[in-house]
XYZ file of C-alpha atoms in Angstrom:
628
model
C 0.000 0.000 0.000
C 1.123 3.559 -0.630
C 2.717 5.698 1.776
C 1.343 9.023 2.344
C 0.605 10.898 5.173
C -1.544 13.229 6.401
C -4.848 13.900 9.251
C -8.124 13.440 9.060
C -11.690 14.698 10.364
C -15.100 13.928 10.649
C -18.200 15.617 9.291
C -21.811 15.032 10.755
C -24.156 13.436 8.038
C -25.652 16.427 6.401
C -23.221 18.921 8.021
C -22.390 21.766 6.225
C -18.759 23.111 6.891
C -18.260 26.914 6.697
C -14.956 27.824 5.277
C -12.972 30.796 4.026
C -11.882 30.214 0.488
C -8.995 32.687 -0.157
C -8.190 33.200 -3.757
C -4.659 33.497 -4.897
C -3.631 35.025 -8.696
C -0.514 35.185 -10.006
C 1.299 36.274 -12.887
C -1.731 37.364 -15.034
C -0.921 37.928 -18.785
C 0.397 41.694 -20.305
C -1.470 43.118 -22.973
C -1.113 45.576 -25.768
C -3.182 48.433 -27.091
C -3.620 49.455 -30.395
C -5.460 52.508 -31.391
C -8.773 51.774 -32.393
C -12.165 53.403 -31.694
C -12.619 50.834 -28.381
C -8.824 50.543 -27.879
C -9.412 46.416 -28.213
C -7.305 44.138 -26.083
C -4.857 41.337 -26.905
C -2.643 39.375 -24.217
C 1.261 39.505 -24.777
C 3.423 37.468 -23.159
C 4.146 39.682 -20.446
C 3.699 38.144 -16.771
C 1.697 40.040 -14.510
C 2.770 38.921 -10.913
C -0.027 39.208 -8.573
C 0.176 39.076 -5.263
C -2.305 36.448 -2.919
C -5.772 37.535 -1.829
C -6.580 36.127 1.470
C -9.921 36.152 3.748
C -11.321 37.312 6.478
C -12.933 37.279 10.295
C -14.570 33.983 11.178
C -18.433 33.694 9.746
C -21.450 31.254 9.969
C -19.979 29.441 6.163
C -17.633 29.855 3.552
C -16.467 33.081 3.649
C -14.832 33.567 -0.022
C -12.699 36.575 -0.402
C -10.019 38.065 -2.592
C -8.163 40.704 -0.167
C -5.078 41.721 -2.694
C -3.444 41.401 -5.313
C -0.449 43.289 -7.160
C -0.549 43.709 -10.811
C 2.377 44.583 -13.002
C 2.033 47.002 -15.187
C 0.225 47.055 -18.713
C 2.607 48.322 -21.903
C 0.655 50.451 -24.381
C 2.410 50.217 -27.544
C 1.350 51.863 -30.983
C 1.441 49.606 -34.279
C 3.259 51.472 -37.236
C 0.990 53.678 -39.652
C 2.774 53.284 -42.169
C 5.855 50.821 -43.941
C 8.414 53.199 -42.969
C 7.089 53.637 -39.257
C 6.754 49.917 -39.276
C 10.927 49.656 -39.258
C 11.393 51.628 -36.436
C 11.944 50.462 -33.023
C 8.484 50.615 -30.733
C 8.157 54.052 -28.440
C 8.519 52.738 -24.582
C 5.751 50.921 -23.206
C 3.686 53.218 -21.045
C 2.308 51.687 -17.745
C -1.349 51.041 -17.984
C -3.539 49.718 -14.606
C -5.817 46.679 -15.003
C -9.234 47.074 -13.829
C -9.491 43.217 -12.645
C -12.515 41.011 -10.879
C -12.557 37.316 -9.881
C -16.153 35.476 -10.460
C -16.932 32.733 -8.749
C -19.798 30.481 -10.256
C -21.078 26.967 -8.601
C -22.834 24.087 -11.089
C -25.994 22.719 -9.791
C -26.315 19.042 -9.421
C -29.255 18.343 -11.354
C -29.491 20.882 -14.481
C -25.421 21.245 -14.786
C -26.179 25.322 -15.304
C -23.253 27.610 -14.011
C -24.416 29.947 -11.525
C -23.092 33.446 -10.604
C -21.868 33.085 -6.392
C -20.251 36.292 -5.657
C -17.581 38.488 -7.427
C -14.815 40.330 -5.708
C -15.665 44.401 -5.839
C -13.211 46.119 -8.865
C -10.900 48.409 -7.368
C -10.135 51.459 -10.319
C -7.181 52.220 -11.719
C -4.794 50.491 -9.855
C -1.948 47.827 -10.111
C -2.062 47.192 -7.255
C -5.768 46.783 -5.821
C -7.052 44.848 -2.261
C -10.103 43.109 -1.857
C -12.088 43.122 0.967
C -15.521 41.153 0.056
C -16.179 37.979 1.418
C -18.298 34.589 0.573
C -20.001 32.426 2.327
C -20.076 28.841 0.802
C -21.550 25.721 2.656
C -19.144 22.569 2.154
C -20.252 19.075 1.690
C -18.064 15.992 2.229
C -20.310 13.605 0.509
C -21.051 15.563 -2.522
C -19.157 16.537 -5.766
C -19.229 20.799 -5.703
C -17.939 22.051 -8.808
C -16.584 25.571 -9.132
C -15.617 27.771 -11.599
C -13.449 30.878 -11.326
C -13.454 33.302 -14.023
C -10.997 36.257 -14.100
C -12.027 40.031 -15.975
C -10.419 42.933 -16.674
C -13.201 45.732 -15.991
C -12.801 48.863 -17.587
C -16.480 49.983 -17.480
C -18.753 50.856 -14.759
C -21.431 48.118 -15.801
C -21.644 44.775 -13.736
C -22.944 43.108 -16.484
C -20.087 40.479 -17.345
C -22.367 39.810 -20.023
C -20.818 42.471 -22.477
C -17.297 41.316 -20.974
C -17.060 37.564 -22.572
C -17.664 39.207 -25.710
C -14.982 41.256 -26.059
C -12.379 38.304 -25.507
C -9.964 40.998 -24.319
C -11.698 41.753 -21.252
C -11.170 38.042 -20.456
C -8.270 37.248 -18.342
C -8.865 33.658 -17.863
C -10.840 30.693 -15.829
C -10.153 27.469 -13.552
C -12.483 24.550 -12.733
C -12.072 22.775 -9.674
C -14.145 21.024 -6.853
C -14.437 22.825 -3.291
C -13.322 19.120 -2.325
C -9.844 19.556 -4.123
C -9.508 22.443 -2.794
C -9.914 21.339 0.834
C -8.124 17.869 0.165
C -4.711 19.602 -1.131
C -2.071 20.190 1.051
C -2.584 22.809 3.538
C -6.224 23.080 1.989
C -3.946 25.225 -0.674
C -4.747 24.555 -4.460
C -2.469 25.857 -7.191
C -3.455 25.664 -10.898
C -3.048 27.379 -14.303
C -5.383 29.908 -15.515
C -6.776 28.464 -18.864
C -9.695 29.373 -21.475
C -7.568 31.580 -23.972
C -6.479 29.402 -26.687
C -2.801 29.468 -27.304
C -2.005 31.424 -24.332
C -0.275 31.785 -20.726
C -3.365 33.043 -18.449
C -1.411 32.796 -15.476
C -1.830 30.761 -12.435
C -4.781 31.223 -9.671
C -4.526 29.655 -5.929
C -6.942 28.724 -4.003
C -7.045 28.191 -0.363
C -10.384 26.969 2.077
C -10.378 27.499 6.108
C -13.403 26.046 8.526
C -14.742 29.062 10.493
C -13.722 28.388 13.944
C -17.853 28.636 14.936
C -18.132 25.203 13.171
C -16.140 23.615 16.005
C -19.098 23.400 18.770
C -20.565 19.767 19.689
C -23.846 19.565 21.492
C -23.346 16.084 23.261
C -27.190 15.509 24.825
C -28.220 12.424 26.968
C -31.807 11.311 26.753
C -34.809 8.863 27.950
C -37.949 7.977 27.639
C -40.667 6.920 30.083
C -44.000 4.624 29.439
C -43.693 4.721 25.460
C -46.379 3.080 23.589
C -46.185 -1.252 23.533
C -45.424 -2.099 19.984
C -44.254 -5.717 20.048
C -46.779 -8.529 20.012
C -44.469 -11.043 22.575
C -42.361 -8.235 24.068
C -42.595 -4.229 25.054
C -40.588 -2.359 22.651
C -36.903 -1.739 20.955
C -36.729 2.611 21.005
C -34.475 4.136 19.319
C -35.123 7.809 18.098
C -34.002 9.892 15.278
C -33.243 13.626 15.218
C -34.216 15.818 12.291
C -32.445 19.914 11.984
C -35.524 21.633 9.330
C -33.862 23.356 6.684
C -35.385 26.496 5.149
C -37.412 25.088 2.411
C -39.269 23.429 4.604
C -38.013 20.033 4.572
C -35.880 18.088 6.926
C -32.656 16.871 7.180
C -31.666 13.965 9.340
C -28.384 14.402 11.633
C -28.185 11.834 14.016
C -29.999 8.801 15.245
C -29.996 6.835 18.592
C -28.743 3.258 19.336
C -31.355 0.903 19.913
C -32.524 -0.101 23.631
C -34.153 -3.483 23.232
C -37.640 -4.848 25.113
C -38.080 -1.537 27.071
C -40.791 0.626 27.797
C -38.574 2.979 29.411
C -35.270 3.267 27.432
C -32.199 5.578 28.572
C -30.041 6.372 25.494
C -26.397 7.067 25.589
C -25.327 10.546 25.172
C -24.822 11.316 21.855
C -22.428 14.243 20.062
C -24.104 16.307 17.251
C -22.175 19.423 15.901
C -23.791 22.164 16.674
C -24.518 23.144 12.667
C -25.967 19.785 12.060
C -28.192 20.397 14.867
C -29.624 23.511 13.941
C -27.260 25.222 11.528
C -26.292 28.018 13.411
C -29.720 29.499 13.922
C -30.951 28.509 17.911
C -34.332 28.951 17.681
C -34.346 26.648 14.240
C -37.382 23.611 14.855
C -35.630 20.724 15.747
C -37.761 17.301 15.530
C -36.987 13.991 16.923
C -39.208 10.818 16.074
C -39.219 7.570 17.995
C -39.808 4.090 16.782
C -39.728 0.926 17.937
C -37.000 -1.206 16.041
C -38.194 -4.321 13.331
C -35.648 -6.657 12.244
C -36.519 -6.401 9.068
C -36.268 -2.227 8.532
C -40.276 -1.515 9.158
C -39.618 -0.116 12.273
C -42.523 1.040 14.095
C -43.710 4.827 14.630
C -44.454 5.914 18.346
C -44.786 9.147 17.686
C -42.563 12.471 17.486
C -42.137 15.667 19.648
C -39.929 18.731 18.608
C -37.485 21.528 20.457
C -35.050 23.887 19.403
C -31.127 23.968 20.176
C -32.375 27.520 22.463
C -34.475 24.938 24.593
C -32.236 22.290 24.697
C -29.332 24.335 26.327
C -31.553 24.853 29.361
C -30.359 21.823 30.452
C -32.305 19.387 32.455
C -35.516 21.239 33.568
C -39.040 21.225 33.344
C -39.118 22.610 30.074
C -37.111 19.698 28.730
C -39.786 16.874 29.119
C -41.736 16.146 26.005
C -44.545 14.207 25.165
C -44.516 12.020 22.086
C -47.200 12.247 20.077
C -48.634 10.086 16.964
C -50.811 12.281 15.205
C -52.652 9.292 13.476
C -53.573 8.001 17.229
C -54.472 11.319 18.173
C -56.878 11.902 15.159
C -58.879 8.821 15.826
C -59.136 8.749 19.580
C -60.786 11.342 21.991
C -59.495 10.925 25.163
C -55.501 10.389 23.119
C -53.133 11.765 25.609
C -49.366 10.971 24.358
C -47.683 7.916 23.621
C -45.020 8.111 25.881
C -42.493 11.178 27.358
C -38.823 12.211 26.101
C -36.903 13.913 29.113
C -33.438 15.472 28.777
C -31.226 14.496 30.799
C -28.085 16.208 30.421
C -26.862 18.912 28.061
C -23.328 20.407 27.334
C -21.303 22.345 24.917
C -17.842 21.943 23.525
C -15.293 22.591 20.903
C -13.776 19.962 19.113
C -11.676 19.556 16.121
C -13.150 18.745 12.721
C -13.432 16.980 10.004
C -11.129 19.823 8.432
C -8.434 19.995 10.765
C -6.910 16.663 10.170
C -7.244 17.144 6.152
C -5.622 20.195 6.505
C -3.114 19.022 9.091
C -2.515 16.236 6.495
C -4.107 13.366 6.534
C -4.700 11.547 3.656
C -8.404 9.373 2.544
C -6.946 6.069 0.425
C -9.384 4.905 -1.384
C -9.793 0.419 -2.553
C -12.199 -0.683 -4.326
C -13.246 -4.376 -4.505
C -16.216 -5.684 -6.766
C -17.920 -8.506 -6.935
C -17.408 -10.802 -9.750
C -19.132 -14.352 -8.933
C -21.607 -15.757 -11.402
C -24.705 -14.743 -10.136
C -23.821 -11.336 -12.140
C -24.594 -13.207 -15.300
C -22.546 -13.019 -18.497
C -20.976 -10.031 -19.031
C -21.863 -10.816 -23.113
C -25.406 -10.577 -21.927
C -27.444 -7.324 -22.267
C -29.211 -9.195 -18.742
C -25.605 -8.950 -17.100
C -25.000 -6.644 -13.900
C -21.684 -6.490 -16.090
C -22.694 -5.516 -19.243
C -20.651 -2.852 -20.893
C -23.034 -1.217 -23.134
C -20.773 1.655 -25.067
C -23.383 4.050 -24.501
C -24.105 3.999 -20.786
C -22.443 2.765 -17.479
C -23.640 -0.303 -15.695
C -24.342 -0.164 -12.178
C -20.792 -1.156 -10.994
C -19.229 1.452 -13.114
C -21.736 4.311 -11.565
C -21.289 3.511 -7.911
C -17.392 3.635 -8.534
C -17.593 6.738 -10.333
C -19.974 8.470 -8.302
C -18.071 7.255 -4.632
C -14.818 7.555 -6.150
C -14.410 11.199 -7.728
C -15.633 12.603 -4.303
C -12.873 10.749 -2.163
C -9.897 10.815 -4.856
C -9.730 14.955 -3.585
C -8.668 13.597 -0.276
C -5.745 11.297 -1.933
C -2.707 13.536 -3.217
C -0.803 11.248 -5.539
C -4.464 9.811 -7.239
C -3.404 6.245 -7.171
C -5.896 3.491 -5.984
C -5.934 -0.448 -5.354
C -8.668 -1.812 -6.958
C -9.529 -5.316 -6.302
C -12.151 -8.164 -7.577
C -13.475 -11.583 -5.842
C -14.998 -14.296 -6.603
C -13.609 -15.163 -10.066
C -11.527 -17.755 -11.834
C -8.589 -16.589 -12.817
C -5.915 -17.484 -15.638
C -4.312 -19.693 -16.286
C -5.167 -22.366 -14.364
C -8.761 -21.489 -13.671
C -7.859 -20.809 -9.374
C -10.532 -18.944 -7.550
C -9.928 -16.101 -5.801
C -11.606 -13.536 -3.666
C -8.684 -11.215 -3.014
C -7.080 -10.272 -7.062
C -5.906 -7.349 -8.526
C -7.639 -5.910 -11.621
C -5.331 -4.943 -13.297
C -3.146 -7.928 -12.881
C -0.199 -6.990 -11.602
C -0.045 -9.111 -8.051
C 3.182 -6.453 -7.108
C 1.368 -3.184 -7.898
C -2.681 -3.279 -7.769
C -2.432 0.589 -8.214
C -4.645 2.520 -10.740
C -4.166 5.999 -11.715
C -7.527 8.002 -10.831
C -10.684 6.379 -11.486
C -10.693 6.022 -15.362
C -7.473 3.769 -14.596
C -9.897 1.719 -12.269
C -12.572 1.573 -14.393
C -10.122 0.695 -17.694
C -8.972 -2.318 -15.045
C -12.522 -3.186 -14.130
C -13.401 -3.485 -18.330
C -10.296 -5.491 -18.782
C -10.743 -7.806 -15.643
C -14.033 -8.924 -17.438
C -12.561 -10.292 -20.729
C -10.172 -12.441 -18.584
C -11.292 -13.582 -15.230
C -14.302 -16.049 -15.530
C -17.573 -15.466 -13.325
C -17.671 -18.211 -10.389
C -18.273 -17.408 -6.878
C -18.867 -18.171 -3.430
C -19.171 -14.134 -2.564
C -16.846 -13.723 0.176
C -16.076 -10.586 1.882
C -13.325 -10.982 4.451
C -10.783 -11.521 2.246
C -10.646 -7.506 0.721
C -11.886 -6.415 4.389
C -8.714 -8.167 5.965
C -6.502 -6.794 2.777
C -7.030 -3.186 3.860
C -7.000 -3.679 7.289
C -3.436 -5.199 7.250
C -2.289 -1.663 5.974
C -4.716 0.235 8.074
C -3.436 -1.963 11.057
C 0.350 -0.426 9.873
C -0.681 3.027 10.374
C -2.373 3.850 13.212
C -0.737 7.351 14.018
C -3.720 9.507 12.460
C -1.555 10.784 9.164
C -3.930 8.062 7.143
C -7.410 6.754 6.826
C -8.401 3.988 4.821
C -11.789 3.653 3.007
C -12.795 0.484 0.994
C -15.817 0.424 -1.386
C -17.411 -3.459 -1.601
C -19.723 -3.321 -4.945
C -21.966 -6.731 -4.964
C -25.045 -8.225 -6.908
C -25.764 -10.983 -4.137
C -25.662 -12.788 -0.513
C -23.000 -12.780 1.195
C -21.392 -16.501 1.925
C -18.896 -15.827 4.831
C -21.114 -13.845 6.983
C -19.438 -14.763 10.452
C -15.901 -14.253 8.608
C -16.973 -10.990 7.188
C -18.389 -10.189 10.687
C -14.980 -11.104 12.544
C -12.974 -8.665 10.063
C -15.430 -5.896 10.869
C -15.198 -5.694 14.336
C -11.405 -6.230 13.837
C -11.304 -3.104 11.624
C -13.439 -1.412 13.425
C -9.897 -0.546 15.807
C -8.130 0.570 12.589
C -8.386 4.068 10.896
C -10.976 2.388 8.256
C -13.968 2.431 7.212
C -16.533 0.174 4.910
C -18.906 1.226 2.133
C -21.342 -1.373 0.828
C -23.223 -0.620 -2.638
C -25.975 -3.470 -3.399
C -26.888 -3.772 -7.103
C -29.340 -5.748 -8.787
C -32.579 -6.983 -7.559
C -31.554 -9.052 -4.528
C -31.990 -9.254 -1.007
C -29.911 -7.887 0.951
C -30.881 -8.580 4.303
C -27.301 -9.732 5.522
C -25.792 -6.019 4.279
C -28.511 -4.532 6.663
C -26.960 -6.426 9.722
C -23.791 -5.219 8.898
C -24.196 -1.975 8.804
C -24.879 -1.533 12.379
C -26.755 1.855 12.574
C -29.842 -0.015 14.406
C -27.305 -2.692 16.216
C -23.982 -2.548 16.685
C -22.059 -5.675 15.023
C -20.677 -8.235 17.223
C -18.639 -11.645 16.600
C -17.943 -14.233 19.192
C -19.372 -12.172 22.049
C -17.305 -9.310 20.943
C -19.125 -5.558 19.831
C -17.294 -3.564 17.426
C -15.280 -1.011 18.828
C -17.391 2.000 16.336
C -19.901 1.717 13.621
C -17.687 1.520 10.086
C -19.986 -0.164 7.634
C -22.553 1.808 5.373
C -24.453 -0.088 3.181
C -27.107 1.096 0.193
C -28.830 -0.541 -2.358
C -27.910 1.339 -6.021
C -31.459 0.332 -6.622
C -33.261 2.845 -4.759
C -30.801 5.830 -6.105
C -32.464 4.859 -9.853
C -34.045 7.898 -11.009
C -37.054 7.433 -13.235
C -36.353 9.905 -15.482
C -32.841 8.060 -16.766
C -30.701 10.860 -15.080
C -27.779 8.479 -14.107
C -25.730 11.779 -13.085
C -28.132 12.818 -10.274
C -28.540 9.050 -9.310
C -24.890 8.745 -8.785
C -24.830 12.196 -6.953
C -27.579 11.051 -4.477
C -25.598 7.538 -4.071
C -22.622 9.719 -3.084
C -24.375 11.919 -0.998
C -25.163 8.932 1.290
C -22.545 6.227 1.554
C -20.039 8.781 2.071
C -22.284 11.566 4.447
C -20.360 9.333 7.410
C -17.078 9.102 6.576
C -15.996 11.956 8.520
C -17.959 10.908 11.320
C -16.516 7.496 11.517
C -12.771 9.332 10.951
C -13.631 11.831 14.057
C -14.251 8.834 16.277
C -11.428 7.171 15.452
C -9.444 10.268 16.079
C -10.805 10.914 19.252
C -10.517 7.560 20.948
C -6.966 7.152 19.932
C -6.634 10.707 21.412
C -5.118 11.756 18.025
C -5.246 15.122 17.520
C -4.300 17.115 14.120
C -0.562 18.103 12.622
C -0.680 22.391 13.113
C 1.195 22.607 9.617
C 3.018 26.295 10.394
C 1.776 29.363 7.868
C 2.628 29.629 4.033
C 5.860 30.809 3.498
C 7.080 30.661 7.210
C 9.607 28.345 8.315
C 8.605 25.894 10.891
C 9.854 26.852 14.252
C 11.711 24.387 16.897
C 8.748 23.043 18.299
C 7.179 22.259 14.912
C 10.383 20.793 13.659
C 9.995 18.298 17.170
C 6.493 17.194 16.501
C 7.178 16.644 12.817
C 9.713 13.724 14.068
C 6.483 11.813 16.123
C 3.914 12.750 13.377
C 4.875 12.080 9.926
C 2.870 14.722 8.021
């Protein structure tokens, strides 16, 4: 396994990370004048240094600004009017100020439309101006934000960048990126070349994120429950509730739910951590609604009913105005004398800071990324239009889009891009040996693909070779990673392995062992479910309703997520916001599972010292215990 180093973080399910985005230009193209009713534009090959924006006080999001930036100065040169003038040397360039503007735009997910964010004010006739404005952006683990930044020269007083694109002069150049690469590089600090001119230099822009420090608070709460409704025909009930932060539109957003208290009328949950932003994102008086159930084996848990508060209440503490009843509205439709179905009292509340998600990436740590797929014979033929494996040349099957769409969100978090990529349950050549534990792209010493085309050329190629055969094992490419999860253990790496299978499992209590074995390691599992299959085993090892447990032994954290791709379909064919949604909820908690395994190990993130500053003595002694 590679060797990279780093920290890492966790992020609550649906949090949303504030951060500053700083934007960084240098060496923006020289142009030339020529006289001409509009004086129009063309780019020399002059550099134009610039000199870093950076950002600003601490706000609720993403604060985005562009502070400074130095310009060098523009040459104005006049062309020859005639052949004779034409042979004589140029008059001296005259210094001429850029008027310049930085435009950030965000994609949506579904219709793929740019959208204007914000733009940095224009400072006049300067070459030297600073930028003060500031913008707010909400970041997202789990999903794929793309961003572009386009760069102007504004010489007019309209705002209307309409009127700029078309005069190509105007336009100094444009990056794409992901806010995701931007936080995953080192130091959250993203250099790249200014493109969109053909044929010419545009420069280079960089960017660089930082969490507000009001993103750090953790609400840890302790709750229970007294003479909740009987919902089990031979027993009481199995609580467990789940806690909902309403978003502005009106809908809901889940952010945490309960462990499960079995055959109890009268449950007392563990305390549990939200961040305070997932709770209520930053506004206290925000509704905050928690439903109980009563647990089913088989996923139709139970309603009892549902009660709601607000973070304002909540920090009361333990107090009269903390006891809620739990109501089913259903129950108290059809039946007069209805009271509740049971009370929720708080029994402890307190505050924190702790650090996030954020901190360890930008300490460092690094996310490697394995992916292992399932190739037993229960796929069918891959020659087969019927196949789970079936490359049709004008769309992705199922494997292919749960790769993609898991894969380009956590290959930010991986500096050098490279990523195992593994198969089971096939015969292999030449003698026809299975195996549940073989590299794709064949090469036993190097497993390694570059980004995830490279895993996805490997994947193609695996299934012209391998034959389908089976059983579907899993602890095989569970124990694989954890042997080089097990090897690093000091925080600077986190391991996550993506398991993509059509069918039942056949070495459950093997598969279970290697969980709870990993579940010590800096890992974590994702489980994708394609096809039309049950997939009642994946359910129990997920572990959000019951923690996993083999030979008497619980897992140390929950580390398994499992979905079936099934239920991400969208009717309308749009495969691009199916794999989006996918994304959005195998990975929502990765940095949740990272945080924990931070915090029990007492691990706490590399302090990399400023750009351009030399780290000091004490840096220089921690760097030699915490390989960054």
């Amino acid at each position: 396994m590679k060797k990279c180093h780093g920290f890492s973080k966790r992020l609550v399910i649906c949090l949303s990370l504030p951060l500053y985005l700083v934007v960084f230009i240098f060496s923006l193209p020289p142009f030339s004048f020529f006289p001409s009713p509009f004086l129009s534009l063309s780019v020399l090959s002059l550099p134009l240094p610039l000199r870093f924006f950076s950002f600003s006080p601490p706000s609720l999001f993403l604060s985005l600004s562009v502070l400074s930036l130095s310009l060098a100065p523009l040459s104005l040169f006049l062309p020859p009017l005639s052949l004779s003038l034409s042979l004589s040397p140029p008059p001296p360039p005259l210094p001429l100020p850029l008027f310049p503007v930085v435009v950030l735009y965000t994609q949506g997910v579904e219709t793929k439309q740019w959208r204007e964010f914000g733009r940095t004010e224009v400072i006049d006739n300067t070459l030297d101006p600073d930028f003060v404005r500031k913008y707010i952006l909400d970041y997202f683990f789990e999903e794929k934000q793309n961003l572009r930044f386009d760069v102007y020269d504004i010489d007019s007083k309209s705002p209307d960048l309409a009127k700029h694109p078309s005069d190509i002069d105007d336009f100094l150049g444009q990056v794409f990126c992901t806010l995701g690469e931007i936080v995953g590089s080192p130091a959250s600090r993203l250099e790249k070349p200014l493109g969109g001119i053909l044929g010419k230099k545009c420069g280079t822009i960089i960017l660089s994120a930082e969490e507000l420090g009001n993103c750090r608070e953790v609400a840890t709460m302790q709750f229970c429950a007294h003479k909740l409704d009987k919902k089990d025909f031979f027993g009481k009930s199995d609580p467990f509730m789940v806690f909902y932060r309403s978003n502005e539109d009106g809908t809901c957003t889940i952010c945490h739910k309960t462990e499960v208290v079995k055959n109890t009328l009268n449950p007392v949950w563990q305390a549990i951590s939200i961040p305070v932003r997932a709770l209520c994102n930053g506004d206290f008086d925000r509704t905050i609604k928690a439903e109980v159930y009563d647990w089913d084996r088989d996923g139709s848990h139970d309603f009892i009913g549902e009660f709601t508060t607000s973070y304002r209440d909540l920090s009361r503490g333990q107090s009269q105005f903390n006891v809620y009843e739990v109501v089913n509205a259903k129950k108290k439709f059809k039946k007069k004398r209805y009271i509740n179905s049971g009370t929720v009292t708080l029994l402890s509340f307190t505050v924190e800071s702790e650090h996030t998600f954020l901190d360890y990436i930008k300490g460092g740590t690094q996310i490697h990324f394995t992916v292992a797929i399932d190739f037993t014979a229960s796929n069918g033929n891959p020659s087969q239009s019927t196949s789970l494996h079936y490359m049709n040349p004008y769309q992705m099957n199922a494997y292919a889009m749960a790769l993609k769409a898991v894969g380009e969100i956590i290959q930010d978090y991986d500096s050098d891009k490279m990523f195992p990529a593994l198969g089971f349950g096939a015969k292999l050549p030449p003698d026809g040996q299975v195996s549940h534990e073989f590299p794709l792209n064949g090469n036993i010493e190097n497993p390694y693909c570059n980004g995830m085309e490279g895993i996805l050329q490997a994947y193609h190629q695996s299934l012209k070779t391998v034959q389908l055969y089976g059983p579907t094992n899993f602890a095989p490419v569970v124990n694989h990673v954890a042997k080089y999860a097990a090897a690093v253990q000091d925080g600077s790496q986190y391991f996550v392995l993506l398991i993509i299978t059509d069918g039942v499992i056949s070495d459950m209590a093997q598969t279970k062992e290697a969980i709870v074995n990993a579940a010590k390691l800096p890992m974590s599992i994702i489980i994708v479910g394609v096809g039309q299959a049950e997939f009642d085993a994946m359910v129990e090892l997920d572990g959000d309703d019951i923690r996993i447990s083999s030979r008497g032994k619980l897992a140390e954290r929950d580390i398994v997520q499992f979905v079936p791709f099934r239920d991400y379909m969208d009717r309308t064919g749009n495969h691009v916001l199916s794999m989006a949604r996918l994304a959005k909820d195998v990975l929502a908690e990765i940095p949740e599972q990272l945080i924990l395994y931070m915090k029990s190990r007492g691990i706490k993130p590399c302090l990399l010292p400023p750009l351009n500053e030399e780290p000091g003595p004490e840096d220089q002694d921690h760097a030699q215990t915490t390989p960054v």
